Short mmCIF file of C-alpha atoms in Angstrom, two decimals:
data_model
loop_
_atom_site.label_atom_id
_atom_site.label_comp_id
_atom_site.label_asym_id
_atom_site.label_seq_id
_atom_site.Cartn_x
_atom_site.Cartn_y
_atom_site.Cartn_z
CA MET A 1 -2.61 45.47 -51.20
CA THR A 2 -5.29 47.66 -52.62
CA SER A 3 -6.58 49.83 -49.87
CA LEU A 4 -9.94 51.49 -49.72
CA ILE A 5 -9.67 52.36 -46.08
CA ARG A 6 -6.77 54.75 -46.14
CA SER A 7 -7.60 58.32 -45.41
CA ASP A 8 -6.76 59.63 -48.86
CA ARG A 9 -9.79 57.77 -50.15
CA PRO A 10 -13.30 59.14 -50.30
CA LYS A 11 -14.97 58.38 -47.03
CA GLU A 12 -17.74 56.27 -48.45
CA LEU A 13 -16.29 53.07 -47.13
CA ARG A 14 -14.89 54.35 -43.95
CA LEU A 15 -18.37 54.22 -42.49
CA CYS A 16 -19.39 56.17 -39.46
CA ARG A 17 -16.83 58.36 -37.82
CA ASN A 18 -19.43 59.99 -35.68
CA THR A 19 -19.15 59.09 -32.03
CA GLN A 20 -22.86 59.30 -31.55
CA ALA A 21 -22.68 56.47 -33.91
CA LYS A 22 -26.03 55.57 -35.28
CA LYS A 23 -26.70 57.82 -38.20
CA ALA A 24 -23.60 58.63 -40.06
CA ASP A 25 -22.11 58.90 -43.47
CA LEU A 26 -22.65 55.39 -44.73
CA VAL A 27 -22.65 54.81 -48.44
CA ASP A 28 -25.12 57.27 -49.91
CA GLY A 29 -28.67 56.14 -49.66
CA MET A 30 -27.79 52.82 -48.15
CA LEU A 31 -28.72 53.95 -44.72
CA ASP A 32 -32.40 54.55 -45.35
CA ALA A 33 -32.89 51.44 -47.31
CA THR A 34 -30.93 48.94 -45.30
CA MET A 35 -30.88 50.12 -41.75
CA VAL A 36 -34.54 50.52 -41.06
CA ASP A 37 -34.35 49.16 -37.56
CA GLU A 38 -30.94 50.53 -36.94
CA LEU A 39 -31.54 51.77 -33.43
CA ALA A 40 -31.91 48.41 -31.84
CA VAL A 41 -29.93 46.17 -34.19
CA CYS A 42 -26.57 44.62 -33.47
CA PRO A 43 -24.43 45.36 -36.54
CA ILE A 44 -22.76 41.97 -36.35
CA CYS A 45 -25.66 39.52 -36.21
CA LEU A 46 -28.40 41.94 -37.37
CA ASP A 47 -30.59 40.74 -34.52
CA GLU A 48 -32.26 43.20 -32.25
CA ILE A 49 -30.40 44.08 -29.11
CA THR A 50 -32.73 43.39 -26.24
CA ASP A 51 -30.40 42.41 -23.46
CA SER A 52 -26.69 41.75 -22.94
CA ILE A 53 -25.76 45.07 -24.43
CA ALA A 54 -22.08 45.81 -24.67
CA THR A 55 -20.78 49.27 -25.42
CA LEU A 56 -17.36 49.96 -26.82
CA LYS A 57 -15.47 52.84 -25.29
CA PRO A 58 -14.63 55.51 -26.33
CA CYS A 59 -16.75 55.35 -29.49
CA ASN A 60 -20.01 54.22 -27.78
CA HIS A 61 -21.04 51.78 -30.49
CA GLN A 62 -23.29 49.04 -29.20
CA PHE A 63 -23.32 45.33 -29.91
CA HIS A 64 -24.46 42.10 -28.38
CA LYS A 65 -21.94 41.10 -25.78
CA ASP A 66 -21.40 37.71 -27.39
CA CYS A 67 -21.08 39.14 -30.90
CA ILE A 68 -18.44 41.70 -30.08
CA ARG A 69 -16.46 39.32 -27.91
CA LYS A 70 -16.52 36.74 -30.67
CA TRP A 71 -15.18 39.39 -33.02
CA HIS A 72 -12.46 40.41 -30.56
CA THR A 73 -11.24 36.86 -30.17
CA TYR A 74 -10.90 36.70 -33.92
CA ALA A 75 -9.71 40.15 -34.93
CA ASP A 76 -6.12 41.27 -35.19
CA ASP A 77 -6.74 44.58 -33.51
CA LEU A 78 -9.26 46.30 -31.28
CA LYS A 79 -10.76 48.62 -33.84
CA CYS A 80 -14.50 49.14 -33.65
CA PRO A 81 -16.23 47.29 -36.53
CA ILE A 82 -18.32 50.36 -37.28
CA CYS A 83 -15.96 53.31 -37.04
CA ARG A 84 -12.51 51.72 -36.73
CA ILE A 85 -11.64 53.75 -33.71
CA GLU A 86 -9.36 51.79 -31.42
CA SER A 87 -11.39 50.57 -28.44
CA LYS A 88 -10.09 50.73 -24.92
CA HIS A 89 -12.87 49.31 -22.80
CA LEU A 90 -16.04 47.33 -23.14
CA GLU A 91 -18.87 48.34 -20.86
CA MET A 92 -21.50 45.78 -20.02
CA GLY A 93 -24.49 45.84 -17.73
CA TYR A 94 -25.75 42.83 -15.88
CA LYS A 95 -28.12 42.11 -13.02
CA LEU A 96 -26.94 40.71 -9.75
CA GLY A 97 -29.39 40.11 -6.94
CA GLY A 98 -31.70 42.84 -8.11
CA TYR A 99 -28.94 45.38 -8.63
CA HIS A 100 -28.00 46.58 -12.01
CA LYS A 101 -24.28 46.87 -12.31
CA ASN A 102 -21.95 48.00 -14.99
CA ILE A 103 -18.67 46.29 -15.51
CA LYS A 104 -15.88 47.67 -17.56
CA ILE A 105 -13.55 45.26 -19.24
CA ASN A 106 -10.10 46.39 -20.13
CA LEU A 107 -9.86 45.21 -23.70
CA GLU A 108 -6.20 45.96 -24.17
CA LYS A 109 -5.24 43.64 -21.41
CA GLY A 110 -7.35 40.82 -22.74
CA PHE A 111 -6.05 41.47 -26.22
CA ASN A 112 -2.44 41.15 -25.11
CA ILE A 113 -3.29 37.84 -23.51
CA LYS A 114 -4.91 36.63 -26.66
CA ILE A 115 -1.83 37.51 -28.66
CA THR A 116 0.34 35.80 -26.09
CA ILE A 117 -1.70 32.63 -26.19
CA GLU A 118 -1.64 32.58 -29.95
CA GLN A 119 2.09 33.06 -29.95
CA ALA A 120 2.52 30.38 -27.33
CA GLU A 121 0.63 28.02 -29.57
CA ASP A 122 2.41 28.99 -32.74
CA HIS A 123 5.95 29.45 -31.49
CA SER A 124 7.99 26.99 -29.59
CA LEU A 125 8.28 27.87 -25.95
CA PRO A 126 11.98 28.81 -25.84
CA GLU A 127 11.32 31.57 -28.33
CA LEU A 128 8.62 32.83 -26.06
CA ILE A 129 10.99 33.01 -23.13
CA GLU A 130 13.38 34.98 -25.22
CA GLN A 131 10.66 37.34 -26.27
CA PHE A 132 9.07 37.95 -22.92
CA GLY A 133 11.96 37.23 -20.61
CA SER A 134 13.21 40.77 -20.48
CA ILE A 135 9.77 42.22 -19.85
CA HIS A 136 9.38 39.89 -16.98
CA LEU A 137 12.64 40.93 -15.40
CA ASN A 138 11.81 44.60 -15.65
CA ASN A 139 8.49 44.17 -14.00
CA GLN A 140 9.92 42.01 -11.32
CA SER A 141 12.22 44.69 -10.08
CA SER A 142 9.75 47.53 -10.29
CA LEU A 143 6.69 45.87 -8.92
CA ILE A 144 7.88 44.43 -5.68
CA ARG A 145 5.83 45.97 -2.96
CA ASP A 146 4.28 44.90 0.25
CA ALA A 147 0.81 43.58 -0.20
CA ARG A 148 -1.55 41.36 1.64
CA CYS A 149 -2.97 39.01 -0.91
CA VAL A 150 -5.47 36.37 -1.57
CA PHE A 151 -4.81 33.55 -3.95
CA CYS A 152 -6.16 33.13 -7.43
CA ASP A 153 -8.05 29.86 -7.49
CA ILE A 154 -6.62 28.91 -10.85
CA CYS A 155 -2.94 29.63 -10.78
CA GLY A 156 -2.46 29.82 -7.03
CA GLN A 157 -0.67 33.11 -7.17
CA GLU A 158 -1.63 36.30 -5.47
CA CYS A 159 -4.61 38.30 -6.57
CA SER A 160 -3.42 41.83 -6.24
CA GLY A 161 -4.42 43.64 -9.39
CA ARG A 162 -7.29 45.99 -9.91
CA ASP A 163 -8.82 43.77 -12.56
CA ASP A 164 -9.23 40.66 -10.48
CA GLN A 165 -12.52 38.85 -10.56
CA TYR A 166 -14.50 37.63 -7.62
CA CYS A 167 -17.34 35.14 -7.27
CA GLU A 168 -19.69 36.11 -4.48
CA GLN A 169 -21.32 32.72 -4.38
CA CYS A 170 -18.20 30.65 -3.84
CA ASP A 171 -16.09 33.32 -2.24
CA SER A 172 -13.33 32.66 -4.70
CA HIS A 173 -10.94 34.96 -6.50
CA TYR A 174 -9.51 34.75 -9.96
CA HIS A 175 -7.10 36.66 -12.09
CA GLU A 176 -8.91 37.98 -15.10
CA GLU A 177 -6.19 36.58 -17.32
CA CYS A 178 -6.37 33.16 -15.70
CA LEU A 179 -10.09 32.96 -16.42
CA ARG A 180 -9.48 34.08 -19.97
CA SER A 181 -6.65 31.68 -20.64
CA LEU A 182 -8.60 28.83 -19.15
CA ALA A 183 -11.58 29.68 -21.31
CA CYS A 184 -9.29 29.70 -24.32
CA GLU A 185 -7.75 26.41 -23.34
CA VAL A 186 -11.07 24.65 -23.11
CA GLY A 187 -11.95 26.13 -26.47
CA ASP A 188 -14.75 28.36 -25.27
CA ARG A 189 -13.32 31.84 -25.18
CA GLU A 190 -16.65 33.54 -24.70
CA SER A 191 -17.54 32.07 -21.37
CA TRP A 192 -14.52 33.29 -19.48
CA GLN A 193 -16.55 35.32 -17.02
CA GLN A 194 -18.02 32.33 -15.28
CA CYS A 195 -16.84 31.16 -11.91
CA ILE A 196 -15.03 27.84 -12.18
CA GLY A 197 -16.98 26.36 -9.28
CA CYS A 198 -20.58 27.47 -9.62
CA ARG A 199 -20.66 28.86 -13.18
CA ASN A 200 -22.11 32.12 -11.93
CA LEU A 201 -20.96 35.37 -13.41
CA VAL A 202 -17.91 36.71 -11.65
CA ILE A 203 -17.66 40.37 -10.74
CA LYS A 204 -14.77 42.65 -10.81
CA GLY A 205 -13.60 43.08 -7.25
CA ASN A 206 -10.51 44.75 -5.99
CA THR A 207 -9.17 42.11 -3.72
CA ARG A 208 -7.26 44.64 -1.74
CA THR A 209 -10.11 46.92 -0.80
CA ASP A 210 -12.19 46.62 2.29
CA ALA A 211 -14.98 44.92 0.42
CA HIS A 212 -14.28 41.55 1.99
CA PRO A 213 -12.16 42.26 5.01
CA HIS A 214 -12.70 38.86 6.55
CA LEU A 215 -10.92 37.23 3.67
CA PHE A 216 -7.74 38.99 4.49
CA ASP A 217 -7.64 37.63 7.99
CA GLN A 218 -8.05 34.12 6.75
CA ARG A 219 -5.80 34.27 3.82
CA ILE A 220 -2.98 36.63 4.61
CA VAL A 221 -0.15 35.01 2.89
CA ARG A 222 2.95 37.05 2.75
CA GLU A 223 3.85 40.49 3.76
CA GLN A 224 6.23 40.92 0.91
CA ALA A 225 4.45 39.77 -2.18
CA LEU A 226 5.72 39.84 -5.66
CA GLU A 227 3.18 41.06 -8.10
CA TYR A 228 3.44 39.49 -11.46
CA PRO A 229 2.79 41.64 -14.47
CA GLY A 230 -0.66 41.34 -15.87
CA ASN A 231 -0.24 38.78 -18.56
CA SER A 232 -0.01 35.08 -18.76
CA ALA A 233 3.24 35.17 -20.69
CA ALA A 234 4.98 36.36 -17.60
CA ARG A 235 3.37 33.59 -15.66
CA MET A 236 4.55 31.08 -18.18
CA VAL A 237 8.02 32.44 -17.99
CA SER A 238 7.94 32.07 -14.29
CA ALA A 239 7.55 28.32 -14.70
CA SER A 240 10.84 26.52 -14.52
CA GLU A 241 12.76 25.80 -17.66
CA GLU A 242 12.54 22.07 -17.05
CA GLU A 243 8.78 22.37 -17.07
CA LEU A 244 8.90 24.25 -20.35
CA SER A 245 11.12 21.71 -22.03
CA ARG A 246 8.86 18.95 -20.72
CA LEU A 247 5.82 20.66 -22.31
CA LEU A 248 7.70 21.09 -25.54
CA ASN A 249 8.60 17.42 -25.44
CA VAL A 250 4.98 16.40 -24.96
CA LYS A 251 3.99 18.52 -27.93
CA THR A 252 6.61 16.88 -30.13
CA MET A 253 5.61 13.37 -29.08
CA ILE A 254 1.95 14.03 -29.83
CA GLN A 255 2.76 15.62 -33.16
CA THR A 256 4.68 12.51 -34.20
CA HIS A 257 1.49 10.47 -34.06
CA VAL A 258 -0.58 13.04 -35.90
CA ARG A 259 2.06 13.50 -38.56
CA GLY A 260 2.21 9.74 -39.01
CA VAL A 261 -1.47 9.59 -39.76
CA LEU A 262 -1.41 12.64 -42.01
CA ASN A 263 1.62 11.44 -43.95
CA GLU A 264 -0.38 8.50 -45.27
CA TYR A 265 -3.02 10.91 -46.54
CA TYR A 266 -0.40 13.15 -48.04
CA GLN A 267 1.84 10.62 -49.75
CA SER A 268 -0.33 7.75 -50.91
CA GLY A 269 -3.86 8.76 -50.03
CA VAL A 270 -6.33 6.90 -47.82
CA ASP A 271 -9.81 5.83 -48.93
CA GLY A 272 -9.59 8.02 -51.97
CA ILE A 273 -8.50 11.10 -50.06
CA LYS A 274 -5.26 12.82 -50.84
CA ILE A 275 -4.55 16.05 -49.08
CA ASN A 276 -2.37 18.96 -50.05
CA LYS A 277 0.36 20.57 -48.03
CA ARG A 278 -1.74 23.42 -46.72
CA HIS A 279 -4.37 21.08 -45.34
CA PHE A 280 -1.62 18.90 -43.94
CA THR A 281 -0.27 21.71 -41.76
CA GLU A 282 -3.71 23.01 -40.92
CA VAL A 283 -5.04 19.67 -39.73
CA ASN A 284 -1.78 18.85 -38.00
CA LYS A 285 -2.01 22.03 -36.00
CA THR A 286 -5.65 21.63 -34.96
CA VAL A 287 -5.48 17.95 -34.10
CA SER A 288 -2.19 18.20 -32.23
CA ARG A 289 -3.50 21.03 -30.13
CA ARG A 290 -6.66 19.12 -29.37
CA LEU A 291 -4.78 16.01 -28.33
CA TYR A 292 -2.41 18.11 -26.28
CA ARG A 293 -5.29 19.53 -24.31
CA LEU A 294 -7.03 16.20 -24.15
CA SER A 295 -4.01 14.57 -22.53
CA LYS A 296 -3.84 17.35 -19.94
CA TYR A 297 -0.41 18.51 -21.13
CA ARG A 298 1.17 15.14 -20.37
CA TYR A 299 2.15 12.33 -22.64
CA GLN A 300 0.02 9.48 -21.34
CA GLU A 301 0.60 6.62 -23.68
CA ASP A 302 -0.84 4.04 -21.30
CA LEU A 303 -4.12 5.96 -21.00
CA ILE A 304 -4.59 7.27 -24.49
CA ASN A 305 -4.06 5.41 -27.71
CA TYR A 306 -2.64 8.34 -29.62
CA ASP A 307 -2.65 6.66 -33.02
CA THR A 308 -6.33 5.76 -32.89
CA GLU A 309 -7.26 9.09 -31.39
CA ALA A 310 -5.23 10.95 -34.03
CA LYS A 311 -6.89 8.95 -36.81
CA ARG A 312 -10.31 9.75 -35.44
CA GLN A 313 -9.61 13.46 -35.07
CA VAL A 314 -7.99 13.73 -38.48
CA HIS A 315 -11.05 12.06 -39.96
CA ILE A 316 -13.29 14.63 -38.30
CA GLU A 317 -11.14 17.52 -39.43
CA LEU A 318 -10.97 16.31 -43.03
CA CYS A 319 -14.74 15.92 -43.15
CA ARG A 320 -14.99 19.45 -41.87
CA LEU A 321 -12.71 20.63 -44.65
CA GLY A 322 -15.05 19.06 -47.16
CA TYR A 323 -13.29 15.82 -48.03
CA VAL A 324 -15.57 12.87 -48.71
CA TYR A 325 -14.63 9.30 -47.91
CA ILE A 326 -15.32 6.80 -50.64
CA MET B 1 -26.19 31.51 -40.13
CA SER B 2 -29.27 33.55 -39.40
CA ARG B 3 -27.25 36.62 -40.22
CA ILE B 4 -27.03 35.72 -43.90
CA VAL B 5 -30.77 34.98 -43.95
CA LYS B 6 -31.43 38.45 -42.58
CA GLU B 7 -29.05 39.93 -45.06
CA TYR B 8 -30.81 38.12 -47.90
CA LYS B 9 -34.14 39.61 -46.85
CA LYS B 10 -32.56 43.03 -46.63
CA ILE B 11 -30.95 42.74 -50.05
CA LYS B 12 -34.24 41.61 -51.58
CA LYS B 13 -35.93 44.63 -50.09
CA VAL B 14 -33.26 47.03 -51.29
CA LEU B 15 -33.21 45.66 -54.83
CA GLU B 16 -37.00 45.55 -55.15
CA GLY B 17 -37.28 49.03 -53.71
CA HIS B 18 -34.95 50.30 -56.45
CA GLY B 19 -32.69 52.03 -53.98
CA GLU B 20 -31.01 54.65 -56.08
CA ALA B 21 -27.59 53.91 -54.76
CA PHE B 22 -27.71 50.45 -56.24
CA GLU B 23 -29.86 50.81 -59.32
CA ASN B 24 -26.88 51.95 -61.32
CA LEU B 25 -24.68 49.23 -59.95
CA ILE B 26 -26.42 45.95 -59.32
CA VAL B 27 -28.15 43.96 -62.03
CA GLN B 28 -28.48 40.88 -59.90
CA LEU B 29 -27.44 39.75 -56.44
CA ALA B 30 -28.91 36.48 -55.26
CA PRO B 31 -27.96 33.08 -53.90
CA VAL B 32 -27.38 30.42 -56.54
CA ASN B 33 -30.33 28.58 -55.05
CA GLU B 34 -32.59 29.58 -52.20
CA TYR B 35 -31.76 26.57 -50.07
CA ASP B 36 -28.06 27.28 -49.93
CA LEU B 37 -27.30 30.83 -48.90
CA LEU B 38 -23.56 30.15 -48.76
CA SER B 39 -23.08 30.48 -52.48
CA TRP B 40 -24.11 33.64 -54.30
CA LYS B 41 -23.78 35.16 -57.71
CA ALA B 42 -23.89 38.79 -58.63
CA THR B 43 -23.93 40.80 -61.81
CA ILE B 44 -22.90 44.42 -61.75
CA ARG B 45 -22.88 47.15 -64.37
CA GLY B 46 -19.57 48.59 -65.38
CA PRO B 47 -19.46 52.09 -63.89
CA SER B 48 -19.72 55.01 -66.32
CA ASP B 49 -16.52 56.97 -66.96
CA THR B 50 -14.60 53.70 -67.00
CA PRO B 51 -13.72 51.35 -69.86
CA TYR B 52 -16.16 48.91 -68.30
CA ASN B 53 -19.12 51.20 -69.05
CA GLY B 54 -21.88 49.33 -70.84
CA PHE B 55 -20.72 45.85 -69.89
CA SER B 56 -22.18 43.46 -67.33
CA ILE B 57 -19.68 41.87 -65.05
CA GLY B 58 -20.25 38.57 -63.25
CA LEU B 59 -19.09 37.76 -59.73
CA THR B 60 -19.34 34.73 -57.51
CA ILE B 61 -19.50 35.12 -53.74
CA LYS B 62 -18.82 32.35 -51.27
CA ILE B 63 -19.98 32.91 -47.70
CA PRO B 64 -17.74 31.20 -45.12
CA SER B 65 -19.47 29.28 -42.34
CA ASP B 66 -18.40 31.79 -39.69
CA TYR B 67 -19.62 34.80 -41.66
CA PRO B 68 -19.70 37.70 -40.75
CA ILE B 69 -16.66 37.10 -38.57
CA SER B 70 -14.77 35.99 -41.67
CA PRO B 71 -15.07 38.01 -44.87
CA PRO B 72 -16.93 36.65 -47.90
CA MET B 73 -14.81 35.29 -50.74
CA VAL B 74 -15.48 37.22 -53.91
CA LYS B 75 -14.19 36.41 -57.39
CA PHE B 76 -14.80 37.59 -60.92
CA GLU B 77 -16.37 34.51 -62.45
CA PRO B 78 -17.22 32.91 -64.81
CA TYR B 79 -15.81 35.48 -67.23
CA LYS B 80 -12.25 36.75 -67.23
CA MET B 81 -11.86 40.23 -65.88
CA PRO B 82 -9.21 42.57 -67.28
CA HIS B 83 -8.35 44.84 -64.35
CA CYS B 84 -5.02 45.62 -62.77
CA ASN B 85 -6.10 44.42 -59.31
CA VAL B 86 -7.74 41.22 -60.51
CA ASN B 87 -5.94 38.02 -61.33
CA PHE B 88 -6.81 37.37 -64.96
CA GLN B 89 -6.65 33.58 -64.64
CA THR B 90 -8.43 33.00 -61.35
CA GLY B 91 -10.59 36.11 -60.96
CA GLU B 92 -9.13 36.72 -57.49
CA ILE B 93 -9.50 40.33 -56.31
CA CYS B 94 -6.85 42.30 -54.46
CA LEU B 95 -8.98 44.40 -52.17
CA ASP B 96 -8.11 45.06 -48.58
CA ILE B 97 -11.61 44.96 -47.11
CA LEU B 98 -11.92 41.38 -48.30
CA THR B 99 -8.93 40.26 -46.26
CA ARG B 100 -9.01 38.93 -42.74
CA GLN B 101 -7.10 41.92 -41.37
CA HIS B 102 -9.29 44.68 -42.74
CA TRP B 103 -12.72 43.11 -42.88
CA SER B 104 -15.34 44.33 -40.45
CA PRO B 105 -18.37 42.25 -39.42
CA ALA B 106 -20.51 45.36 -39.67
CA TRP B 107 -20.26 45.23 -43.46
CA ASP B 108 -22.50 43.25 -45.75
CA LEU B 109 -22.60 42.12 -49.35
CA LEU B 110 -23.92 45.47 -50.54
CA HIS B 111 -20.90 47.18 -49.03
CA VAL B 112 -18.68 44.65 -50.75
CA LEU B 113 -20.20 45.32 -54.16
CA LYS B 114 -19.91 49.06 -53.56
CA ALA B 115 -16.24 48.60 -52.77
CA ILE B 116 -15.74 46.59 -55.94
CA GLU B 117 -17.42 49.32 -57.96
CA GLN B 118 -15.01 51.77 -56.42
CA LEU B 119 -12.11 49.52 -57.35
CA LEU B 120 -13.30 49.52 -60.96
CA GLN B 121 -13.45 53.30 -60.91
CA GLU B 122 -10.10 53.71 -59.25
CA PRO B 123 -7.69 50.94 -60.16
CA VAL B 124 -4.55 50.82 -58.04
CA PRO B 125 -1.63 49.95 -60.33
CA GLU B 126 0.77 50.11 -57.36
CA SER B 127 -0.40 46.72 -56.12
CA PRO B 128 -1.18 44.83 -59.30
CA LEU B 129 -2.36 41.30 -59.93
CA ASN B 130 -2.41 41.98 -63.65
CA VAL B 131 0.95 43.52 -64.47
CA ASP B 132 0.23 44.26 -68.14
CA ILE B 133 -2.73 46.47 -67.38
CA ALA B 134 -0.91 48.04 -64.42
CA ASN B 135 1.92 49.07 -66.75
CA ILE B 136 -0.46 50.62 -69.22
CA LEU B 137 -2.13 52.55 -66.40
CA LYS B 138 1.18 53.70 -65.00
CA GLU B 139 2.07 55.14 -68.36
CA GLY B 140 -1.26 56.91 -68.39
CA ASP B 141 -2.26 55.41 -71.73
CA ARG B 142 -6.02 55.68 -71.37
CA THR B 143 -6.73 54.72 -74.97
CA ALA B 144 -4.77 51.50 -74.74
CA TYR B 145 -6.50 50.68 -71.44
CA THR B 146 -9.96 51.18 -72.90
CA GLY B 147 -9.00 49.30 -76.03
CA LEU B 148 -7.64 46.33 -74.14
CA VAL B 149 -10.66 46.06 -71.85
CA ARG B 150 -13.04 46.26 -74.79
CA TYR B 151 -11.03 43.68 -76.68
CA TYR B 152 -11.44 41.17 -73.86
CA PHE B 153 -15.11 41.92 -73.28
CA CYS B 154 -15.96 41.64 -76.95
CA GLY B 155 -14.69 38.11 -77.32
CA GLY B 156 -10.94 38.31 -76.98
CA THR B 157 -9.30 35.27 -75.44
#
C-alpha cells in the first residue's frame, strides 16, 4: 500500500495538526481559495454549522452532530477526519426545558460496541463466545459489588454504569449500549439517543446518584447486583448457549431461502440478469440480515413466506447495484 | 448529494481564480456532464522534475452515492499510465488515501489530485502494481525510467 500519510512524508497531506484547528497547514494556497467560510462550515457536508454542533475531544474540531456520527459508524477507527488525532469523547450541546446542557459521549465505548455488532453479524456466534468469553469471566469476578439498581428498559438488566441514559419524560432508564445496539438493529444508527417510548432525547444520568431518589425506593431490586461489563458482547455471552444455537439456526434457515433465490441468478440467470460471485455474497448478506430482523429473530414460516420475501428483497438489492431487468 | 454540488462550485471558483497551487497541476477538472455530478474527468499536467513533465494525463473519477463517507474512485483513463503504483491494464491506483481505511471525509477532489501529483513525484516501488517499472526504479536507473515513460506516452503500445 502506497502511503502518503506516514510521518516520513512531507506534511502537505497530513492536514491540520494544530489543536486550535481552523487555520493550519493545509496544502499550500488551498486554504485561502477553498475555505472561505471555514469558520462556520462542517468539513464533512460543507454546510454551515448553525446548530447541533459536536466537538471532538481532545482535538476540538467541530462538525455537525449527524455528520460526525455518520462517519463514526462507518470508519474503522476514531481518528479525527481533519487532524487524525484519536478522539476520546464527543461533546454536544442541546437544549432541554430552557437549559443548555452539554453531554459528553464516550466514543471508545460506542466504538467497541460497533465492532462487536459487526463481528456478531459477520462471525458465527460460537466464535464470538470464544472470543469474548474470557473477558466476560474476568469482569464477572472483579465487578461484583453491592449496588441498588434500576432496570434498563431494553434488556431488563441493572442500570449501574456512569454512562446510563435517562428519559425525564417517561422516567425510564437505558443502557447506552442497549440504545445503540437497538438503533443499529433497526438500521438507524444515528437516532440512538431517543427514548424508546416518547422519542425525546435521553440525557446522561447516573442512576445511582441522588438525582431521582424516589426511583430507588420503588425499584430496589437486589442488594448484591452483578454489574455486567459495558459492552453488548458480554450481554450476548450471558445468554444461554441454547439460545445462541437457536439464533444461529434461524440464520441458517433464512439464508437457505436467500441462497436459493440467488443461485438461480448466479447459475442460469433470471430475466437477463446474471450476477457474479462478489454480488452473490454481498446481496446474500444484506438480504439475510434484513429478513432476520424482519422475522424478529425467529423462523416464522407460517407468518412469512420467505421465498417470496427473499425474491422481493433480492430484486431491490440488485436494482440498487445497478442491474436492469429486461 | 449536496456536498458534491458544493464541492463543484468550490472547484469552479478555485480553477477560475487561477489559484497558484493548482495552476501548475490541473488542466481540467469537471463532471462529464453537469446533470450528473457522480462522474468526473480530470486532466493533470505531469509534474516537472519527473519523466511525466510536459505530458497531460487523463483521470476518471467516480463519486460513490455515500460520498464523502466513502472515498471517490479514481483511475487513470482512458490512456494507459506507466507508473509503478498504477495498474497498467486497468488504470487502478495504489494510494492509501483512496482506500476505505485511510480516507477522510474532510478531503475533497482537489486534495485527491494533489495526492496523485505527489505520487507521480514520489513513486513507491515497495508496493508496486507495475512490477517492471518498480524494478527499474529499485535499480535506480533513471534514464531507463524516463525512456520507458516517454516511449508509452509517445505512442508505444
